[in-house]
């Protein structure tokens, strides 16, 4: 039988990993998969889908719906599935098309799909949702300046709702979503404008108000798989809840320790909440393949996770010794960073080095100045999802793209070239950030005609719109030509490099004042004692630290200075970061 052949192939491919095989072959309909970085999540996910297809768990005309938080992650999933499942089925008689069996999207992309088909029931302009201009509804003053005739009261409804979403104020969101939707429908949609959040809120409204539509999607998508589930916000969670039925197969994959988007609305403790809410069976992947040949990195990864499991009293069996370098001042640290980067690239010429920092500031500026003084080329990636200039660049790209679609709704190289020229003209003489963004824009658009050439025109329009709308250009940093990348940790989420250097490992830098130092009461030695009062703050900082460490495929290096520039540019003596003094971590 075909299923026996496929099962044997999967057993051979995952030989020795009982947890991966448990996920793949499990008959349980509702699973929560805890999948840390480097533990083989993608391979397991592809094999799980293959087994479900082979065992007819997705019978025609039903489909599997795979959803992610980011656009780039969605297309990576689609690419992995499209490339690898045919290999698993090689030699069998299965000849179905993957696209006939599953749909892969990010939350907003799927909501847009729903509104494109049925949004006319809310407002006729939603039929052409691809040509509606997106607007940032986070600031009432900017809204009033951008939308002619918008009243202060309506602008406040929109911006307050946005603020509540970012701050995970579920009570406010639930009590005010109808006011928000009504304002969008009556005021913005007639002007051919739609806010980013409204794409999700209106899709949820549509499915709540029209049971026939909701039942259609529940029956069509009998299996729903969500990747990077820890990054889900309130509206995305509502959308999922509306898609789930009592008969749904549910597979949620994520890692609570990689939840670093709390500042833009990712729900805290979502994995444990959902485990109970949706009656999920939890399986933890437990083999780290990324660091399997690097004992110290393996221990570091494991011990960080142990600190997350039990912050006040982690159980550590063996201590990890990290590669750490302490310097007298910031300039000497910067010089060391440059020398270390050059040394690594000379020894490993096919590799890249990423220098990851918590945030922009005076100290990273010194590092950049030293790079510029020595004429060492690097890619400037110091932007985050809430960076106003980064958001503005993505918004301008989206605006011009939609305007070009109104002229001719065909994605072509001519359209791409015109888009780039319009953006260059808008920003004039570029600074470091805009230069980098133009670089990423060029890379992204070139991918449309190479890596994504297989997509239909409608799919290309959706990909481009979703990328700009999700502020997703930063995900293309992995394709820049520069051998040295200087980025924020948040900007690096989802990316990997052979070598990672994490500088400024000092108090009030990593963690910073707002992250943990402002509430910490450990005194002058920075030997942290995690109490219940600061546990949530600690876990948020630990998550950022863990994401930074796990961006390395081979090795991570840490540096610090005895002195630091504060926000007033004053030289201040600082302690080594408490994160390097956690139980289970030692430095020389």
Coordinates of C-alpha atoms in Angstrom, one line a residue:
X1 CA 0.0 0.0 0.0
X2 CA 1.1 3.6 -0.7
X3 CA 0.6 4.7 2.9
X4 CA 3.0 2.0 4.1
X5 CA 5.7 3.0 1.6
X6 CA 5.3 6.7 2.7
X7 CA 5.4 5.8 6.3
X8 CA 8.5 3.8 5.9
X9 CA 10.2 6.7 4.1
X10 CA 9.3 9.1 6.9
X11 CA 10.5 6.7 9.6
X12 CA 13.9 6.5 7.8
X13 CA 14.1 10.3 7.3
X14 CA 13.4 11.0 11.0
X15 CA 15.2 7.9 12.4
X16 CA 16.3 8.3 16.0
X17 CA 13.9 11.3 16.7
X18 CA 11.0 9.8 18.5
X19 CA 9.3 13.2 19.2
X20 CA 9.4 14.2 15.5
X21 CA 7.9 10.9 14.5
X22 CA 5.3 11.2 17.3
X23 CA 4.2 14.5 15.7
X24 CA 4.2 13.1 12.1
X25 CA 2.4 9.8 12.8
X26 CA 0.1 10.9 15.6
X27 CA -3.6 10.1 15.0
X28 CA -4.5 12.9 17.5
X29 CA -6.5 15.6 15.8
X30 CA -5.4 18.5 17.9
X31 CA -1.7 19.1 18.5
X32 CA 0.4 21.9 20.1
X33 CA 4.0 21.5 19.0
X34 CA 6.7 23.3 21.0
X35 CA 9.4 23.8 18.5
X36 CA 12.6 25.7 19.6
X37 CA 15.0 27.2 17.0
X38 CA 17.1 24.5 15.3
X39 CA 15.0 21.5 16.5
X40 CA 13.8 20.5 13.0
X41 CA 10.5 22.2 13.0
X42 CA 10.3 22.8 9.2
X43 CA 11.2 19.2 8.3
X44 CA 8.7 17.9 10.8
X45 CA 6.0 20.1 9.5
X46 CA 6.6 19.1 5.9
X47 CA 6.6 15.4 6.8
X48 CA 3.4 15.8 8.9
X49 CA 1.6 17.4 5.9
X50 CA 2.9 14.6 3.7
X51 CA 1.6 11.9 6.0
X52 CA -1.8 13.6 6.3
X53 CA -2.0 13.7 2.5
X54 CA -0.9 10.1 2.1
X55 CA -3.3 8.8 4.7
X56 CA -6.2 10.7 3.1
X57 CA -6.8 12.9 6.1
X58 CA -7.5 15.8 3.7
X59 CA -10.0 14.2 1.3
X60 CA -11.2 16.1 -1.8
X61 CA -12.5 18.8 -1.9
X62 CA -11.3 19.7 1.6
X63 CA -8.0 21.5 2.1
X64 CA -5.3 22.2 4.7
X65 CA -4.9 25.8 5.6
X66 CA -1.4 26.8 6.8
X67 CA -1.1 30.2 8.4
X68 CA 1.8 32.3 9.7
X69 CA 2.3 35.7 11.3
X70 CA 4.7 37.1 8.6
X71 CA 4.4 37.1 4.8
X72 CA 7.9 35.9 4.3
X73 CA 7.4 32.9 6.7
X74 CA 4.2 32.0 4.7
X75 CA 6.1 31.9 1.4
X76 CA 8.9 29.9 3.0
X77 CA 6.4 27.3 4.2
X78 CA 4.9 27.2 0.7
X79 CA 8.3 26.8 -0.9
X80 CA 9.4 24.1 1.5
X81 CA 6.2 22.1 1.0
X82 CA 6.1 22.5 -2.8
X83 CA 9.8 21.4 -3.1
X84 CA 9.9 18.6 -0.5
X85 CA 6.6 16.8 -0.6
X86 CA 7.0 15.6 -4.2
X87 CA 10.3 14.1 -3.1
X88 CA 8.6 12.2 -0.3
X89 CA 5.9 10.9 -2.8
X90 CA 8.5 10.0 -5.4
X91 CA 8.0 6.4 -6.7
X92 CA 4.3 6.3 -5.6
X93 CA 1.2 6.7 -7.7
X94 CA 0.1 9.9 -6.0
X95 CA -0.3 12.6 -8.6
X96 CA -2.2 15.3 -6.9
X97 CA -1.3 19.0 -7.1
X98 CA -0.1 20.5 -3.8
X99 CA -2.1 23.7 -4.6
X100 CA -5.3 21.7 -4.8
X101 CA -4.7 20.3 -1.3
X102 CA -3.6 23.3 0.7
X103 CA -3.5 27.0 1.0
X104 CA -0.6 28.9 2.6
X105 CA -0.9 32.5 3.7
X106 CA -0.2 34.9 6.5
X107 CA -3.2 36.1 8.6
X108 CA -3.7 39.3 6.8
X109 CA -3.3 37.7 3.4
X110 CA -6.0 35.1 4.2
X111 CA -8.3 37.8 5.6
X112 CA -7.8 39.8 2.4
X113 CA -8.8 36.7 0.5
X114 CA -12.1 36.4 2.4
X115 CA -12.9 40.1 2.0
X116 CA -12.1 40.0 -1.7
X117 CA -14.7 37.2 -2.2
X118 CA -17.4 38.2 0.3
X119 CA -16.5 41.7 1.5
X120 CA -19.2 43.3 -0.8
X121 CA -21.7 42.2 1.9
X122 CA -20.0 44.9 4.1
X123 CA -19.2 47.5 1.5
X124 CA -19.0 47.4 -2.3
X125 CA -15.4 48.8 -2.4
X126 CA -14.1 45.7 -0.7
X127 CA -14.4 43.8 -3.9
X128 CA -11.4 45.8 -5.1
X129 CA -9.5 45.5 -1.8
X130 CA -6.1 45.2 -3.7
X131 CA -6.7 48.8 -4.9
X132 CA -7.7 50.3 -1.6
X133 CA -5.0 52.5 0.0
X134 CA -3.7 51.3 3.3
X135 CA -3.4 53.8 6.2
X136 CA -1.6 53.8 9.5
X137 CA -4.3 54.3 12.2
X138 CA -1.9 54.5 15.2
X139 CA -1.9 58.3 15.5
X140 CA -5.0 60.4 15.5
X141 CA -3.2 63.6 14.3
X142 CA -1.6 61.8 11.4
X143 CA -4.9 60.3 10.5
X144 CA -6.6 63.7 10.4
X145 CA -3.8 65.1 8.3
X146 CA -4.0 62.1 5.9
X147 CA -7.8 61.7 5.6
X148 CA -9.6 64.8 4.4
X149 CA -12.7 65.6 6.6
X150 CA -11.9 62.9 9.2
X151 CA -13.2 64.2 12.6
X152 CA -11.2 64.2 15.8
X153 CA -13.7 61.8 17.4
X154 CA -13.4 59.2 14.5
X155 CA -9.6 59.6 14.5
X156 CA -9.6 58.8 18.2
X157 CA -11.8 55.7 17.7
X158 CA -9.3 54.4 15.2
X159 CA -6.1 55.2 17.0
X160 CA -7.3 54.1 20.5
X161 CA -8.3 50.7 19.0
X162 CA -4.8 50.4 17.5
X163 CA -3.2 51.3 20.8
X164 CA -5.3 48.7 22.6
X165 CA -4.3 46.0 20.1
X166 CA -0.6 46.7 20.5
X167 CA -1.0 46.6 24.3
X168 CA -3.1 43.4 24.3
X169 CA -6.0 45.1 26.0
X170 CA -8.5 42.4 25.1
X171 CA -11.4 44.0 27.1
X172 CA -11.1 47.3 25.3
X173 CA -10.7 45.6 21.9
X174 CA -13.8 43.5 22.4
X175 CA -15.9 46.4 23.7
X176 CA -14.9 48.8 20.9
X177 CA -14.4 46.6 17.8
X178 CA -17.9 47.4 16.5
X179 CA -17.3 51.2 16.8
X180 CA -13.9 50.7 15.0
X181 CA -15.5 48.7 12.2
X182 CA -18.4 51.1 11.8
X183 CA -16.0 54.0 11.5
X184 CA -13.9 52.2 8.9
X185 CA -17.1 51.2 6.9
X186 CA -18.8 54.6 7.0
X187 CA -15.9 56.9 6.8
X188 CA -12.8 55.3 5.3
X189 CA -14.1 52.6 2.8
X190 CA -16.1 55.2 0.8
X191 CA -12.7 57.0 0.4
X192 CA -11.1 53.8 -0.9
X193 CA -9.0 53.6 2.3
X194 CA -8.6 50.7 4.7
X195 CA -6.4 50.5 7.8
X196 CA -4.1 47.5 8.3
X197 CA -6.0 46.2 11.4
X198 CA -9.4 46.5 9.7
X199 CA -8.5 43.8 7.2
X200 CA -8.6 41.3 10.1
X201 CA -11.4 43.0 12.1
X202 CA -13.7 43.1 9.0
X203 CA -13.0 39.5 8.1
X204 CA -13.9 38.5 11.6
X205 CA -17.1 40.6 11.4
X206 CA -18.1 39.0 8.1
X207 CA -17.7 35.5 9.5
X208 CA -19.5 36.4 12.7
X209 CA -22.4 38.0 10.9
X210 CA -22.8 35.4 8.1
X211 CA -22.9 31.9 9.5
X212 CA -23.1 30.4 5.9
X213 CA -19.7 32.0 5.1
X214 CA -18.2 30.8 8.4
X215 CA -19.5 27.3 7.9
X216 CA -18.1 27.2 4.3
X217 CA -14.6 28.0 5.5
X218 CA -14.8 25.6 8.4
X219 CA -15.9 22.8 6.1
X220 CA -13.4 23.6 3.3
X221 CA -10.4 23.8 5.6
X222 CA -10.7 20.7 7.6
X223 CA -7.1 21.0 8.9
X224 CA -5.6 24.2 10.1
X225 CA -1.8 24.5 10.8
X226 CA -0.3 27.6 12.3
X227 CA 3.4 28.3 12.3
X228 CA 5.1 30.8 14.7
X229 CA 1.9 30.7 16.7
X230 CA 3.5 32.7 19.6
X231 CA 3.4 35.8 17.4
X232 CA -0.4 35.8 17.1
X233 CA -2.3 39.0 18.2
X234 CA -5.9 39.4 19.4
X235 CA -7.5 39.8 15.9
X236 CA -5.6 36.9 14.4
X237 CA -6.6 34.8 17.4
X238 CA -10.3 35.7 16.8
X239 CA -9.9 34.8 13.1
X240 CA -8.5 31.4 14.0
X241 CA -11.2 30.8 16.6
X242 CA -13.8 31.5 13.9
X243 CA -12.2 29.0 11.5
X244 CA -12.0 26.3 14.1
X245 CA -15.0 23.9 14.4
X246 CA -15.6 20.9 16.7
X247 CA -14.5 18.7 13.7
X248 CA -11.3 20.7 12.8
X249 CA -7.9 19.1 12.9
X250 CA -5.6 21.7 14.6
X251 CA -1.8 21.9 14.6
X252 CA -0.3 24.9 16.3
X253 CA 3.5 25.2 16.1
X254 CA 5.5 27.7 18.1
X255 CA 7.9 28.5 20.9
X256 CA 6.9 30.8 23.8
X257 CA 10.6 31.7 24.3
X258 CA 10.7 33.3 20.8
X259 CA 7.8 35.7 21.5
X260 CA 9.5 39.0 21.0
X261 CA 6.6 40.9 19.4
X262 CA 4.8 41.8 22.6
X263 CA 5.3 45.4 21.8
X264 CA 3.1 45.1 18.7
X265 CA 0.4 43.0 20.2
X266 CA 1.5 39.3 20.5
X267 CA -0.6 37.7 23.2
X268 CA 1.4 36.6 26.3
X269 CA 1.2 32.9 27.3
X270 CA -0.8 32.1 24.2
X271 CA 0.5 28.6 23.8
X272 CA -0.6 27.6 27.3
X273 CA -3.9 29.4 27.0
X274 CA -4.6 27.7 23.6
X275 CA -3.6 24.3 25.0
X276 CA -6.6 24.5 27.3
X277 CA -8.9 26.5 25.1
X278 CA -8.8 24.2 22.1
X279 CA -8.1 20.9 24.0
X280 CA -4.7 20.4 22.4
X281 CA -2.2 17.6 23.1
X282 CA 1.3 19.1 23.6
X283 CA 4.4 17.5 22.1
X284 CA 7.9 19.0 22.7
X285 CA 10.6 18.6 20.0
X286 CA 13.7 17.8 22.1
X287 CA 16.7 17.4 19.8
X288 CA 18.8 20.4 18.8
X289 CA 20.2 19.7 15.4
X290 CA 21.7 23.2 14.8
X291 CA 24.2 22.9 17.7
X292 CA 24.5 19.1 17.9
X293 CA 28.2 19.3 17.1
X294 CA 28.9 22.3 19.3
X295 CA 28.7 21.3 23.0
X296 CA 29.0 24.8 24.4
X297 CA 26.3 26.3 22.1
X298 CA 24.1 23.3 22.8
X299 CA 24.5 23.9 26.6
X300 CA 23.9 27.6 26.2
X301 CA 20.7 27.0 24.3
X302 CA 19.5 24.5 26.8
X303 CA 20.4 26.5 29.9
X304 CA 18.6 29.7 28.6
X305 CA 15.5 27.5 28.1
X306 CA 15.9 26.1 31.7
X307 CA 16.0 29.7 33.0
X308 CA 12.7 30.3 31.1
X309 CA 11.1 27.2 32.5
X310 CA 11.8 28.1 36.1
X311 CA 13.1 31.7 36.3
X312 CA 13.6 31.8 40.1
X313 CA 15.3 28.4 40.4
X314 CA 16.4 26.8 37.2
X315 CA 17.6 23.2 37.3
X316 CA 21.0 23.2 35.5
X317 CA 23.0 19.9 35.1
X318 CA 26.0 21.4 33.3
X319 CA 27.3 25.0 32.9
X320 CA 27.8 26.6 29.5
X321 CA 31.1 28.5 29.0
X322 CA 30.5 31.4 26.5
X323 CA 33.0 33.3 24.3
X324 CA 33.1 36.7 25.9
X325 CA 35.4 39.7 25.6
X326 CA 35.4 42.7 28.0
X327 CA 36.9 46.0 27.0
X328 CA 37.9 49.2 28.8
X329 CA 35.7 51.4 26.6
X330 CA 33.3 51.5 23.7
X331 CA 35.9 52.4 21.1
X332 CA 38.1 49.5 22.0
X333 CA 35.1 47.2 21.9
X334 CA 34.2 48.5 18.5
X335 CA 37.7 47.9 17.2
X336 CA 37.6 44.3 18.6
X337 CA 34.2 43.8 16.8
X338 CA 35.8 44.8 13.5
X339 CA 38.9 42.7 13.9
X340 CA 36.8 39.7 15.0
X341 CA 34.5 40.1 12.0
X342 CA 37.4 40.3 9.6
X343 CA 39.1 37.4 11.2
X344 CA 36.0 35.2 10.9
X345 CA 35.5 36.1 7.2
X346 CA 39.1 35.4 6.4
X347 CA 38.9 32.0 8.0
X348 CA 35.4 31.3 6.5
X349 CA 35.1 33.3 3.3
X350 CA 31.7 31.9 2.4
X351 CA 30.2 32.9 5.7
X352 CA 28.5 36.1 6.9
X353 CA 28.7 37.8 10.3
X354 CA 25.8 39.5 12.0
X355 CA 26.3 42.0 14.8
X356 CA 23.0 42.1 16.7
X357 CA 22.0 44.9 19.2
X358 CA 19.0 45.5 21.4
X359 CA 18.4 49.0 20.0
X360 CA 19.9 52.0 18.3
X361 CA 21.8 54.5 20.5
X362 CA 25.0 56.2 21.2
X363 CA 27.0 53.0 21.8
X364 CA 26.1 51.3 18.5
X365 CA 26.8 54.7 16.8
X366 CA 30.4 54.4 18.0
X367 CA 30.7 50.9 16.5
X368 CA 29.3 52.2 13.2
X369 CA 31.7 55.2 13.3
X370 CA 34.7 52.8 13.7
X371 CA 33.5 50.7 10.7
X372 CA 33.2 53.9 8.6
X373 CA 36.6 55.2 9.7
X374 CA 38.2 51.9 8.6
X375 CA 36.1 51.8 5.4
X376 CA 34.8 48.4 6.3
X377 CA 31.6 47.7 4.3
X378 CA 28.5 46.6 6.2
X379 CA 24.8 46.5 5.8
X380 CA 22.9 48.9 8.0
X381 CA 19.9 47.1 9.4
X382 CA 19.1 49.1 12.6
X383 CA 15.3 49.2 12.2
X384 CA 12.4 47.5 14.0
X385 CA 8.7 46.9 13.4
X386 CA 7.8 50.1 15.3
X387 CA 10.5 52.3 13.8
X388 CA 8.6 55.3 12.3
X389 CA 11.0 55.8 9.3
X390 CA 11.0 52.0 8.5
X391 CA 7.2 52.0 8.6
X392 CA 7.0 55.1 6.5
X393 CA 9.2 53.6 3.8
X394 CA 7.0 50.4 3.6
X395 CA 3.9 52.6 3.5
X396 CA 5.2 54.7 0.7
X397 CA 6.1 51.6 -1.3
X398 CA 2.5 50.3 -0.7
X399 CA 0.9 53.6 -1.7
X400 CA 2.9 53.9 -5.0
X401 CA 2.4 50.2 -5.8
X402 CA -1.4 50.6 -5.5
X403 CA -1.3 53.7 -7.6
X404 CA 0.6 51.8 -10.3
X405 CA -2.0 49.0 -10.2
X406 CA -4.7 51.5 -10.9
X407 CA -2.9 52.2 -14.2
X408 CA -2.3 48.6 -15.1
X409 CA -2.9 45.7 -12.7
X410 CA -0.1 43.5 -14.1
X411 CA 3.0 42.9 -12.2
X412 CA 5.9 43.4 -14.6
X413 CA 9.5 44.3 -14.5
X414 CA 8.5 47.7 -15.9
X415 CA 6.1 48.3 -13.0
X416 CA 8.9 47.2 -10.5
X417 CA 11.4 49.6 -12.1
X418 CA 8.8 52.5 -12.0
X419 CA 8.1 51.7 -8.4
X420 CA 11.7 51.9 -7.4
X421 CA 12.2 55.2 -9.3
X422 CA 9.1 56.8 -7.6
X423 CA 10.4 55.8 -4.2
X424 CA 13.9 57.2 -4.9
X425 CA 12.3 60.4 -6.0
X426 CA 10.2 60.6 -2.8
X427 CA 13.1 60.2 -0.4
X428 CA 15.6 62.4 -2.2
X429 CA 19.2 62.1 -0.8
X430 CA 19.1 58.9 1.2
X431 CA 20.5 58.5 4.7
X432 CA 21.9 55.2 5.9
X433 CA 18.5 53.7 6.7
X434 CA 16.9 54.7 3.4
X435 CA 19.9 53.5 1.4
X436 CA 19.4 50.1 3.1
X437 CA 15.7 50.1 2.5
X438 CA 16.2 50.8 -1.2
X439 CA 18.6 47.9 -1.3
X440 CA 16.0 45.6 0.3
X441 CA 13.3 46.9 -2.0
X442 CA 15.5 46.0 -5.1
X443 CA 16.2 42.6 -3.7
X444 CA 12.5 41.9 -2.9
X445 CA 11.3 43.0 -6.3
X446 CA 14.0 40.9 -8.1
X447 CA 12.8 37.9 -6.2
X448 CA 9.3 38.4 -7.6
X449 CA 10.7 37.5 -11.0
X450 CA 13.0 34.7 -9.9
X451 CA 12.0 32.8 -6.7
X452 CA 8.3 33.8 -7.0
X453 CA 8.0 33.6 -10.8
X454 CA 5.8 30.5 -10.4
X455 CA 3.1 32.7 -8.7
X456 CA 0.0 33.9 -10.7
X457 CA -0.4 37.6 -11.2
X458 CA -3.0 37.8 -8.5
X459 CA -0.7 36.0 -6.1
X460 CA 2.2 38.3 -6.9
X461 CA 0.0 41.3 -6.2
X462 CA -1.0 39.8 -2.9
X463 CA 2.6 39.0 -2.0
X464 CA 3.8 42.5 -2.8
X465 CA 0.9 44.2 -1.0
X466 CA 1.2 42.0 2.1
X467 CA 4.9 42.5 2.3
X468 CA 4.6 46.3 2.3
X469 CA 1.5 46.2 4.5
X470 CA 3.2 44.0 7.0
X471 CA 6.4 46.1 7.0
X472 CA 8.1 43.0 5.8
X473 CA 11.1 44.3 3.7
X474 CA 13.5 43.5 6.6
X475 CA 13.0 39.8 6.0
X476 CA 15.1 40.2 2.8
X477 CA 18.3 41.1 4.8
X478 CA 19.4 37.5 4.4
X479 CA 19.9 38.2 0.7
X480 CA 22.1 41.3 0.9
X481 CA 25.6 41.1 -0.6
X482 CA 27.4 42.6 2.4
X483 CA 29.3 40.1 4.5
X484 CA 28.8 42.0 7.7
X485 CA 25.3 42.9 8.8
X486 CA 24.6 45.3 11.7
X487 CA 21.0 44.8 12.8
X488 CA 18.6 44.9 15.8
X489 CA 17.5 41.6 17.2
X490 CA 13.9 42.3 16.3
X491 CA 15.0 43.0 12.7
X492 CA 16.8 39.7 12.6
X493 CA 13.9 37.6 13.8
X494 CA 13.4 34.7 11.4
X495 CA 16.9 35.1 9.8
X496 CA 20.2 33.2 10.4
X497 CA 23.9 33.6 9.9
X498 CA 26.9 31.4 10.5
X499 CA 28.3 33.8 13.1
X500 CA 26.6 36.2 15.4
X501 CA 28.3 38.8 17.6
X502 CA 26.2 40.4 20.4
X503 CA 28.0 43.6 21.7
X504 CA 27.1 46.0 24.5
X505 CA 26.3 43.2 26.9
X506 CA 26.0 45.7 29.8
X507 CA 23.4 46.9 32.2
X508 CA 21.0 49.5 30.7
X509 CA 21.9 48.3 27.2
X510 CA 21.0 44.6 27.0
X511 CA 18.7 44.6 29.0
X512 CA 17.9 48.3 28.8
X513 CA 16.1 50.5 31.2
X514 CA 12.6 49.9 29.8
X515 CA 13.2 46.2 29.4
X516 CA 14.3 45.2 32.9
X517 CA 16.9 47.5 34.4
X518 CA 14.3 50.1 35.4
X519 CA 12.4 47.7 37.6
X520 CA 15.3 45.5 38.8
X521 CA 16.2 45.7 42.5
X522 CA 19.3 43.5 42.5
X523 CA 21.5 46.5 43.4
X524 CA 24.9 47.4 42.0
X525 CA 26.2 43.9 41.2
X526 CA 23.6 43.0 38.5
X527 CA 23.3 39.4 40.0
X528 CA 19.7 39.1 39.1
X529 CA 17.2 37.5 41.5
X530 CA 13.9 36.8 39.6
X531 CA 10.9 37.6 41.7
X532 CA 7.3 37.3 40.8
X533 CA 7.1 41.0 40.5
X534 CA 9.6 41.1 37.6
X535 CA 9.2 37.7 36.1
X536 CA 7.2 38.8 33.1
X537 CA 9.7 41.5 32.3
X538 CA 12.5 39.0 32.8
X539 CA 10.9 36.5 30.4
X540 CA 10.4 39.3 27.8
X541 CA 14.1 40.2 27.9
X542 CA 15.2 36.5 28.0
X543 CA 13.1 35.9 24.8
X544 CA 15.0 38.7 23.0
X545 CA 18.3 37.3 24.3
X546 CA 17.4 33.8 23.2
X547 CA 16.4 34.9 19.7
X548 CA 19.7 36.8 19.3
X549 CA 21.7 33.7 20.4
X550 CA 19.8 31.4 18.1
X551 CA 20.3 33.5 15.0
X552 CA 23.8 31.8 14.8
X553 CA 24.2 28.6 12.9
X554 CA 27.7 27.9 14.2
X555 CA 28.8 30.3 16.9
X556 CA 27.8 33.3 19.0
X557 CA 30.3 35.8 20.5
X558 CA 29.6 38.3 23.3
X559 CA 31.4 41.6 24.0
X560 CA 31.0 44.4 26.6
X561 CA 32.7 47.6 27.8
X562 CA 33.4 48.7 31.3
X563 CA 32.0 52.1 30.3
X564 CA 29.0 53.1 28.3
X565 CA 27.5 56.3 26.9
X566 CA 24.1 57.1 28.3
X567 CA 21.3 58.9 26.6
X568 CA 23.0 62.2 27.4
X569 CA 26.3 61.0 25.8
X570 CA 27.9 60.9 29.3
X571 CA 30.5 58.2 30.0
X572 CA 29.1 55.9 32.7
X573 CA 30.6 52.8 34.3
X574 CA 28.4 49.8 33.8
X575 CA 28.2 46.3 35.1
X576 CA 28.3 43.3 32.8
X577 CA 24.7 42.3 31.8
X578 CA 22.7 40.1 34.2
X579 CA 21.9 37.9 31.2
X580 CA 25.5 36.7 31.1
X581 CA 25.3 35.9 34.8
X582 CA 22.2 33.7 34.6
X583 CA 22.4 30.3 36.3
X584 CA 24.1 27.9 33.9
X585 CA 26.2 30.5 32.1
X586 CA 29.8 31.4 32.8
X587 CA 32.2 33.7 31.0
X588 CA 36.0 34.0 31.2

